[in-house]
Short mmCIF file of C-alpha atoms and ligand atoms in Angstrom, two decimals:
data_model
loop_
_atom_site.label_atom_id
_atom_site.label_comp_id
_atom_site.label_asym_id
_atom_site.label_seq_id
_atom_site.Cartn_x
_atom_site.Cartn_y
_atom_site.Cartn_z
CA MET D 19 135.13 70.13 105.41
CA ASN D 20 137.56 72.56 107.14
CA TYR D 21 139.93 71.09 109.69
CA LYS D 22 143.40 71.35 111.21
CA TYR D 23 145.85 68.59 112.03
CA PHE D 24 149.10 69.03 113.96
CA MET D 25 151.23 66.43 115.74
CA PRO D 26 154.92 67.31 116.02
CA THR D 27 155.96 64.52 118.44
CA ARG D 28 158.29 61.75 117.23
CA VAL D 29 156.84 58.48 118.57
CA LEU D 30 159.04 55.42 119.14
CA MET D 31 157.33 52.18 120.06
CA GLY D 32 158.66 48.77 121.09
CA GLU D 33 160.69 46.77 123.55
CA ASN D 34 163.88 48.59 124.62
CA CYS D 35 162.97 51.56 122.43
CA ILE D 36 164.66 54.03 124.80
CA PHE D 37 168.09 52.40 124.69
CA ASN D 38 167.78 51.49 121.00
CA ASN D 39 167.15 55.16 120.13
CA LYS D 40 169.43 56.80 122.71
CA GLU D 41 171.15 58.95 120.07
CA LEU D 42 167.94 60.98 119.85
CA PHE D 43 168.68 62.45 123.30
CA LYS D 44 171.92 64.08 122.13
CA PRO D 45 170.53 67.15 120.32
CA LEU D 46 168.40 67.98 123.40
CA GLY D 47 171.32 69.01 125.63
CA LYS D 48 173.93 67.90 128.15
CA LYS D 49 171.83 67.68 131.31
CA ALA D 50 168.35 66.25 131.91
CA LEU D 51 165.89 66.51 134.78
CA ILE D 52 163.95 63.26 135.11
CA VAL D 53 160.47 63.99 136.50
CA THR D 54 158.54 61.07 137.96
CA GLY D 55 156.26 59.75 140.71
CA ARG D 56 157.42 58.47 144.07
CA GLN D 57 157.72 54.75 143.34
CA SER D 58 156.48 53.05 140.22
CA ALA D 59 159.19 54.12 137.72
CA LYS D 60 161.80 52.63 140.04
CA ILE D 61 159.94 49.31 140.14
CA ASN D 62 158.89 48.89 136.49
CA GLY D 63 162.37 49.49 135.06
CA SER D 64 161.59 52.70 133.13
CA GLU D 65 163.74 55.00 135.30
CA SER D 66 166.79 52.73 135.12
CA ASP D 67 166.37 52.28 131.33
CA ILE D 68 166.38 56.07 130.92
CA LYS D 69 169.48 56.40 133.12
CA LYS D 70 171.28 53.64 131.15
CA ALA D 71 170.52 55.36 127.85
CA LEU D 72 171.66 58.78 129.18
CA ASP D 73 174.86 57.28 130.62
CA ALA D 74 175.60 55.66 127.26
CA VAL D 75 175.42 58.98 125.42
CA GLY D 76 177.20 61.02 128.13
CA ILE D 77 174.23 63.08 129.34
CA ALA D 78 174.12 64.04 133.05
CA TYR D 79 170.83 63.86 134.98
CA LEU D 80 169.05 64.51 138.22
CA VAL D 81 165.78 62.93 139.40
CA PHE D 82 162.78 64.84 140.77
CA ASP D 83 160.52 62.04 142.06
CA GLN D 84 157.96 63.97 144.09
CA VAL D 85 155.04 64.07 141.64
CA MET D 86 151.76 62.99 143.25
CA SER D 87 148.64 61.74 141.42
CA ASN D 88 146.67 64.69 140.02
CA PRO D 89 149.71 66.96 140.36
CA THR D 90 149.32 70.38 141.90
CA VAL D 91 150.39 73.78 140.62
CA ALA D 92 152.82 73.96 143.58
CA CYS D 93 154.49 70.70 142.48
CA ALA D 94 155.05 72.14 138.97
CA TYR D 95 156.66 75.31 140.41
CA GLU D 96 158.83 73.23 142.75
CA GLY D 97 160.07 71.05 139.86
CA ALA D 98 160.75 74.12 137.72
CA LYS D 99 162.83 75.65 140.51
CA ILE D 100 164.97 72.51 140.62
CA ALA D 101 165.30 72.50 136.80
CA ARG D 102 166.57 76.10 136.89
CA GLU D 103 168.88 75.61 139.86
CA THR D 104 170.47 72.54 138.28
CA GLN D 105 170.55 74.19 134.84
CA ALA D 106 168.77 71.30 133.15
CA ASP D 107 168.73 71.57 129.34
CA PHE D 108 165.73 69.29 128.91
CA ILE D 109 163.03 67.43 130.85
CA ILE D 110 162.16 63.73 130.77
CA GLY D 111 158.76 62.86 132.25
CA VAL D 112 158.22 59.19 133.10
CA GLY D 113 155.14 57.61 134.67
CA GLY D 114 151.41 57.90 134.30
CA GLY D 115 149.61 61.05 133.19
CA SER D 116 150.46 62.77 136.46
CA PRO D 117 154.28 62.86 136.12
CA MET D 118 154.00 63.47 132.36
CA ASP D 119 151.70 66.47 132.89
CA ALA D 120 153.93 67.79 135.69
CA ALA D 121 156.97 67.42 133.39
CA LYS D 122 155.24 69.54 130.73
CA ALA D 123 154.46 72.36 133.15
CA ILE D 124 158.00 72.16 134.55
CA ALA D 125 159.49 72.45 131.03
CA LEU D 126 157.43 75.61 130.48
CA LEU D 127 158.04 77.19 133.90
CA ALA D 128 161.77 76.47 133.84
CA ALA D 129 162.14 78.36 130.57
CA GLN D 130 160.06 81.45 131.38
CA GLU D 131 158.71 83.37 134.37
CA ILE D 132 154.94 82.91 134.60
CA GLN D 133 153.07 84.22 137.64
CA GLU D 134 150.62 81.70 139.09
CA ASP D 135 147.63 83.90 138.20
CA TYR D 136 148.60 83.67 134.50
CA LEU D 137 149.59 80.00 134.42
CA PHE D 138 146.41 78.90 132.62
CA SER D 139 146.13 81.99 130.41
CA GLY D 140 147.65 80.39 127.30
CA ASN D 141 149.58 83.60 126.84
CA TYR D 142 153.24 82.59 126.92
CA SER D 143 156.45 83.65 125.21
CA ASN D 144 157.92 81.17 122.76
CA GLN D 145 160.25 79.44 125.25
CA VAL D 146 160.15 75.94 126.66
CA LEU D 147 162.71 73.27 127.54
CA PRO D 148 162.63 70.27 125.17
CA LEU D 149 160.51 67.44 126.53
CA VAL D 150 160.72 63.66 126.35
CA LEU D 151 157.84 61.57 127.73
CA VAL D 152 157.66 57.90 128.67
CA PRO D 153 154.17 56.65 129.62
CA THR D 154 153.94 53.77 132.10
CA THR D 155 150.13 53.66 132.13
CA ALA D 156 148.09 53.19 128.96
CA GLY D 157 145.43 55.83 129.19
CA THR D 158 146.06 59.53 129.17
CA GLY D 159 147.91 59.85 125.85
CA SER D 160 149.67 62.82 127.44
CA GLU D 161 152.85 61.77 125.59
CA VAL D 162 151.35 63.13 122.37
CA THR D 163 149.20 66.04 123.56
CA GLN D 164 149.76 69.76 124.18
CA TYR D 165 147.89 69.64 127.51
CA SER D 166 149.15 69.66 131.07
CA ILE D 167 146.31 69.12 133.54
CA LEU D 168 146.99 70.38 137.04
CA THR D 169 145.04 70.47 140.29
CA ASN D 170 144.11 74.12 140.56
CA ASP D 171 143.18 74.75 144.19
CA LYS D 172 142.38 78.41 143.50
CA ALA D 173 139.66 77.42 141.01
CA ARG D 174 138.78 74.28 143.05
CA THR D 175 139.04 72.03 140.01
CA LYS D 176 141.51 70.57 137.53
CA THR D 177 142.61 73.03 134.87
CA SER D 178 144.59 72.51 131.66
CA ILE D 179 147.50 74.46 130.34
CA ALA D 180 147.00 74.09 126.58
CA SER D 181 149.83 75.24 124.34
CA ASP D 182 151.64 73.87 121.31
CA LEU D 183 154.83 74.55 123.31
CA LEU D 184 153.96 71.50 125.41
CA TYR D 185 154.12 68.90 122.65
CA PRO D 186 157.02 66.60 123.53
CA ALA D 187 159.90 66.24 121.09
CA LEU D 188 160.00 62.49 121.74
CA ALA D 189 157.62 59.88 123.14
CA PHE D 190 158.97 56.40 123.99
CA LEU D 191 156.34 53.66 124.31
CA ASP D 192 157.55 50.39 125.81
CA ALA D 193 154.62 48.26 126.98
CA SER D 194 156.81 46.18 129.29
CA TYR D 195 156.69 49.09 131.79
CA THR D 196 152.93 48.64 132.09
CA GLU D 197 153.07 44.88 132.81
CA ASN D 198 152.62 45.13 136.57
CA LEU D 199 149.87 47.75 136.62
CA SER D 200 147.01 46.57 138.84
CA ILE D 201 143.82 45.31 137.20
CA GLU D 202 141.94 48.40 138.47
CA THR D 203 144.49 50.93 137.16
CA THR D 204 144.66 49.04 133.84
CA ILE D 205 140.88 49.28 133.45
CA ASN D 206 140.61 52.89 134.66
CA THR D 207 143.35 54.10 132.33
CA ALA D 208 142.09 52.07 129.33
CA ILE D 209 138.62 53.55 129.75
CA ASP D 210 140.15 57.04 130.02
CA ALA D 211 141.67 56.38 126.57
CA LEU D 212 138.33 55.03 125.29
CA SER D 213 136.68 58.18 126.57
CA HIS D 214 139.23 60.32 124.67
CA ALA D 215 138.51 58.48 121.41
CA VAL D 216 134.73 58.64 121.89
CA GLU D 217 134.68 62.28 123.03
CA GLY D 218 136.93 63.15 120.08
CA MET D 219 134.16 61.90 117.79
CA LEU D 220 131.59 63.93 119.76
CA SER D 221 133.58 67.14 119.39
CA VAL D 222 132.79 69.99 117.03
CA LYS D 223 136.48 69.78 115.98
CA ALA D 224 136.29 66.13 114.84
CA SER D 225 137.80 65.59 111.40
CA MET D 226 138.42 62.76 108.95
CA ILE D 227 141.87 62.14 110.46
CA SER D 228 140.80 62.29 114.11
CA ASN D 229 137.75 60.08 113.44
CA GLY D 230 139.93 57.52 111.64
CA LEU D 231 142.31 57.33 114.60
CA ALA D 232 139.43 57.34 117.09
CA CYS D 233 137.56 54.43 115.43
CA GLU D 234 140.75 52.37 115.32
CA ALA D 235 141.54 53.13 118.99
CA ILE D 236 137.95 52.33 120.06
CA GLY D 237 138.12 48.95 118.27
CA MET D 238 141.49 48.13 119.86
CA ILE D 239 140.36 48.98 123.41
CA MET D 240 137.03 47.17 123.08
CA GLU D 241 138.92 44.08 121.86
CA CYS D 242 140.56 44.01 125.33
CA VAL D 243 137.34 44.40 127.35
CA PRO D 244 136.51 40.64 127.56
CA ASP D 245 139.95 40.02 129.09
CA MET D 246 139.35 42.88 131.55
CA LEU D 247 136.03 41.36 132.66
CA LYS D 248 137.72 37.99 133.05
CA ALA D 249 140.58 39.51 135.08
CA ILE D 250 138.09 41.09 137.52
CA GLU D 251 136.80 37.58 138.31
CA THR D 252 140.00 35.54 138.20
CA ARG D 253 142.49 38.25 139.34
CA GLY D 254 144.69 36.87 136.51
CA LYS D 255 147.42 38.75 134.61
CA PHE D 256 147.12 40.48 131.25
CA SER D 257 149.32 39.40 128.33
CA LEU D 258 152.08 41.65 126.96
CA LYS D 259 150.17 41.67 123.65
CA LEU D 260 147.12 43.18 125.40
CA ARG D 261 149.39 45.71 127.13
CA GLU D 262 150.83 46.76 123.76
CA THR D 263 147.39 47.07 122.22
CA LEU D 264 146.27 49.35 125.06
CA LEU D 265 149.43 51.48 124.93
CA ASN D 266 149.09 51.96 121.16
CA ALA D 267 145.39 52.73 121.45
CA SER D 268 145.88 55.27 124.24
CA MET D 269 148.57 57.05 122.21
CA MET D 270 146.24 57.16 119.19
CA ALA D 271 143.38 58.46 121.35
CA GLY D 272 145.82 61.09 122.66
CA ILE D 273 146.46 62.26 119.09
CA VAL D 274 142.67 62.49 118.72
CA ILE D 275 142.15 64.81 121.71
CA ALA D 276 145.18 66.87 120.72
CA GLN D 277 143.09 67.81 117.67
CA THR D 278 139.58 67.83 119.13
CA GLY D 279 139.78 68.49 122.87
CA THR D 280 137.44 66.63 125.22
CA THR D 281 133.74 67.22 125.84
CA ALA D 282 131.09 67.09 128.57
CA VAL D 283 132.31 63.81 130.09
CA HIS D 284 135.75 65.15 131.06
CA ALA D 285 134.19 68.42 132.23
CA MET D 286 131.91 66.48 134.58
CA GLY D 287 134.62 64.04 135.65
CA TYR D 288 137.03 66.71 136.94
CA SER D 289 134.83 67.59 139.96
CA LEU D 290 134.49 63.91 140.86
CA THR D 291 138.28 63.65 140.95
CA TYR D 292 138.86 67.00 142.68
CA PHE D 293 136.20 66.76 145.40
CA LYS D 294 135.66 63.01 145.79
CA ASP D 295 139.03 61.58 144.78
CA ILE D 296 137.43 59.31 142.18
CA ASP D 297 140.06 58.12 139.69
CA HIS D 298 140.06 60.14 136.44
CA GLY D 299 139.40 57.19 134.08
CA ARG D 300 136.79 55.63 136.35
CA ALA D 301 134.91 58.95 136.61
CA ASN D 302 134.84 59.25 132.81
CA GLY D 303 133.83 55.61 132.33
CA LEU D 304 130.87 55.90 134.70
CA LEU D 305 129.62 59.07 132.97
CA LEU D 306 130.28 58.17 129.34
CA GLY D 307 127.34 55.77 128.89
CA GLU D 308 124.78 58.31 130.07
CA TYR D 309 126.23 61.03 127.82
CA LEU D 310 126.15 58.66 124.83
CA LYS D 311 122.48 57.95 125.61
CA LEU D 312 121.77 61.70 125.56
CA VAL D 313 123.59 62.16 122.24
CA GLU D 314 121.91 59.07 120.78
CA ALA D 315 118.48 60.60 121.44
CA ARG D 316 119.43 63.73 119.44
CA ASP D 317 121.90 62.42 116.86
CA PRO D 318 121.53 58.63 116.46
CA GLU D 319 123.78 58.53 113.37
CA LEU D 320 126.72 60.01 115.25
CA VAL D 321 126.40 57.45 118.05
CA ALA D 322 125.96 54.61 115.54
CA LYS D 323 129.35 55.60 114.04
CA ILE D 324 130.94 55.30 117.51
CA LEU D 325 129.20 52.03 118.40
CA LYS D 326 130.18 50.33 115.12
CA PRO D 327 133.84 49.63 116.04
CA MET D 328 132.52 48.45 119.44
CA ASN D 329 130.13 45.92 117.82
CA LEU D 330 127.36 47.26 120.05
CA GLY D 331 123.83 48.17 119.01
CA SER D 332 122.90 50.93 121.44
CA ALA D 333 124.26 53.38 124.00
CA TYR D 334 122.23 51.45 126.58
CA GLN D 335 124.33 48.32 125.87
CA PHE D 336 127.51 50.40 126.20
CA LYS D 337 126.42 51.75 129.57
CA ALA D 338 125.62 48.22 130.82
CA LEU D 339 129.15 47.14 129.81
CA MET D 340 130.75 50.07 131.70
CA ASP D 341 128.66 49.21 134.76
CA ARG D 342 130.01 45.64 134.64
CA LEU D 343 133.58 46.93 134.41
CA PHE D 344 133.28 49.45 137.23
CA GLY D 345 130.99 47.61 139.69
CA ARG D 346 129.80 49.48 142.77
CA LYS D 347 129.20 53.20 142.24
CA GLU D 348 130.12 55.99 144.64
CA SER D 349 127.42 57.96 146.47
CA ILE D 350 126.85 61.58 145.57
CA SER D 351 124.53 64.03 147.32
CA ARG D 352 122.02 66.44 145.79
CA ASP D 353 124.13 69.43 146.91
CA GLU D 354 127.24 67.91 145.34
CA ILE D 355 125.40 67.30 142.07
CA ASN D 356 124.24 70.93 141.97
CA GLN D 357 127.73 72.23 142.71
CA TYR D 358 129.49 70.00 140.13
CA SER D 359 126.87 70.73 137.46
CA GLU D 360 127.36 74.47 137.89
CA LEU D 361 131.13 74.02 137.48
CA ALA D 362 130.81 71.70 134.47
CA ILE D 363 128.40 73.88 132.48
CA ALA D 364 130.83 76.82 132.75
CA THR D 365 133.73 74.92 131.09
CA LYS D 366 134.85 75.37 127.51
CA ASN D 367 134.36 71.62 126.99
CA ILE D 368 130.61 72.22 126.73
CA ALA D 369 131.02 74.59 123.78
CA ASN D 370 133.14 71.84 122.23
CA CYS D 371 130.24 69.33 122.19
CA VAL D 372 128.28 68.57 119.00
CA VAL D 373 125.32 67.86 121.30
CA LYS D 374 125.48 70.45 124.07
CA PRO D 375 123.91 69.36 127.37
CA THR D 376 122.01 71.87 129.48
CA GLU D 377 122.78 72.23 133.19
CA GLU D 378 119.62 70.23 133.88
CA CYS D 379 120.91 67.41 131.59
CA ILE D 380 124.22 67.45 133.45
CA ARG D 381 122.46 67.16 136.83
CA ASN D 382 120.46 64.26 135.48
CA MET D 383 123.58 62.51 134.12
CA TYR D 384 125.30 62.73 137.53
CA THR D 385 122.14 61.48 139.24
CA VAL D 386 121.70 58.36 137.14
CA SER D 387 125.40 57.58 136.76
CA PHE D 388 126.12 57.51 140.52
CA ASN D 389 124.28 56.57 143.71
CA ALA D 390 122.36 59.80 144.26
P1 NAP K 15 148.74 58.60 137.53
O1 NAP K 15 148.12 59.53 138.52
O2 NAP K 15 149.85 59.08 136.72
O3 NAP K 15 149.23 57.28 138.29
C1 NAP K 15 148.31 56.56 139.13
C2 NAP K 15 149.08 55.55 139.99
O4 NAP K 15 149.63 54.52 139.17
C3 NAP K 15 150.21 56.16 140.78
O5 NAP K 15 150.13 55.64 142.09
C4 NAP K 15 151.47 55.63 140.10
O6 NAP K 15 152.54 55.42 141.02
C5 NAP K 15 150.99 54.29 139.56
N1 NAP K 15 151.69 53.81 138.37
C6 NAP K 15 152.04 54.49 137.24
N2 NAP K 15 152.64 53.64 136.36
C7 NAP K 15 152.67 52.43 136.96
C8 NAP K 15 153.17 51.14 136.55
N3 NAP K 15 153.71 50.95 135.34
N4 NAP K 15 153.05 50.09 137.40
C9 NAP K 15 152.47 50.26 138.63
N5 NAP K 15 151.97 51.46 139.07
C10 NAP K 15 152.08 52.52 138.24
O7 NAP K 15 147.53 58.00 136.65
P2 NAP K 15 147.07 58.22 135.13
O8 NAP K 15 145.68 57.74 135.06
O9 NAP K 15 148.06 57.69 134.17
O10 NAP K 15 147.07 59.81 134.96
C11 NAP K 15 146.02 60.61 135.46
C12 NAP K 15 146.37 62.05 135.27
O11 NAP K 15 146.53 62.34 133.86
C13 NAP K 15 145.29 62.97 135.78
O12 NAP K 15 145.88 64.08 136.44
C14 NAP K 15 144.57 63.41 134.50
O13 NAP K 15 143.91 64.63 134.65
C15 NAP K 15 145.72 63.47 133.54
N6 NAP K 15 145.35 63.40 132.10
C16 NAP K 15 146.09 64.13 131.22
C17 NAP K 15 145.80 64.14 129.86
C18 NAP K 15 146.61 64.97 128.91
O14 NAP K 15 146.31 65.05 127.72
N7 NAP K 15 147.65 65.63 129.38
C19 NAP K 15 144.75 63.36 129.38
C20 NAP K 15 144.02 62.60 130.30
C21 NAP K 15 144.34 62.62 131.65
P3 NAP K 15 153.74 56.50 141.21
O15 NAP K 15 153.13 57.75 141.73
O16 NAP K 15 154.65 55.83 142.17
O17 NAP K 15 154.37 56.70 139.86
ZN1 ZN K 16 141.27 61.84 130.27
#
């Protein structure tokens, strides 16, 4: 078996891990730009913990807190301009996948001139500002990947910058920041991570290492599903232990997709987010069951390997579980299905699938996964 494995990010996990490891900031420079969303990092304590740690080691900082969900190319250029003007030595991204992905693009654009037309080319010089990432959702795994996914209005979809330059130097995982995430965001982000682990196993680049991490992450996330179903009914809170399990699992699933990339499910989900504003994790979760059913029909052994850590017997059972988690489905018209299918089939994710769907299969998956 030929495979590659690369993961250069130092991961630090646990309560107060930022302050307890503050010395690690010192080699990165004297001034940081903290990149975050508009609100949540100020409420969950992550932004002030970063500031306390930087103050303690004598590093100056400035905050850019204008990152929106599904960050745009324009937002990345705006942040990079601020990083240059303030002569930041390194970038700290804190928040969900959106601020972390924006921080990655900012670190790249602050260190080198890249015209917008070439931003997604993958053809960059070897310069980037050092990056530190602090996830406050447990889903994207962006803290350990080389991808920055931006809303690309020119291409009318979401497009990834993929480059080893974007691996963070440090990732700090403190589950206490995720404690007040809403039930819906907790479920959406957890199922995004589940989708990463499952799609990693459905990728032509899957290896022994990525499959080992993926199976473990799948088991950990599925262990939390009964509590998620209960929370939907009772509107109760999740325990810190569950939050830690999800944060660890999403990081592990991130390491998986850093090796394997994603497959048809993410390719199909991007249009649902771009055109219909359906949350990224929710879009994946609603599509994943139908794609597993398609793969099961052609390669039952592969799907059995994925279902084993879930303790489920069939892709049909998996889909029924996702339907319970996500409830009512959005409506989608015939024209929309045709448009999104055309976009999805043209992505490189399709070439990455062990079982490659045709455009007709993709249309069918949209039709049965949503209210068509
Ligand atoms: P997000 O867009 O980063 O955040 C969603 C919402 O959650 C925002 O309103 C945010 O508020 C809030 N939020 C974040 N942390 C919170 C907390 N601890 N408590 C309460 N609210 C909180 O959502 P996400 O699902 O984490 O990230 C999605 C993005 O990641 C998409 O753009 C997707 O394409 C990308 N993604 C990237 C990768 C990768 O490998 N790079 C992989 C998968 C997905 P604020 O705006 O106020 O912060
Ligand atoms: Zn994802």
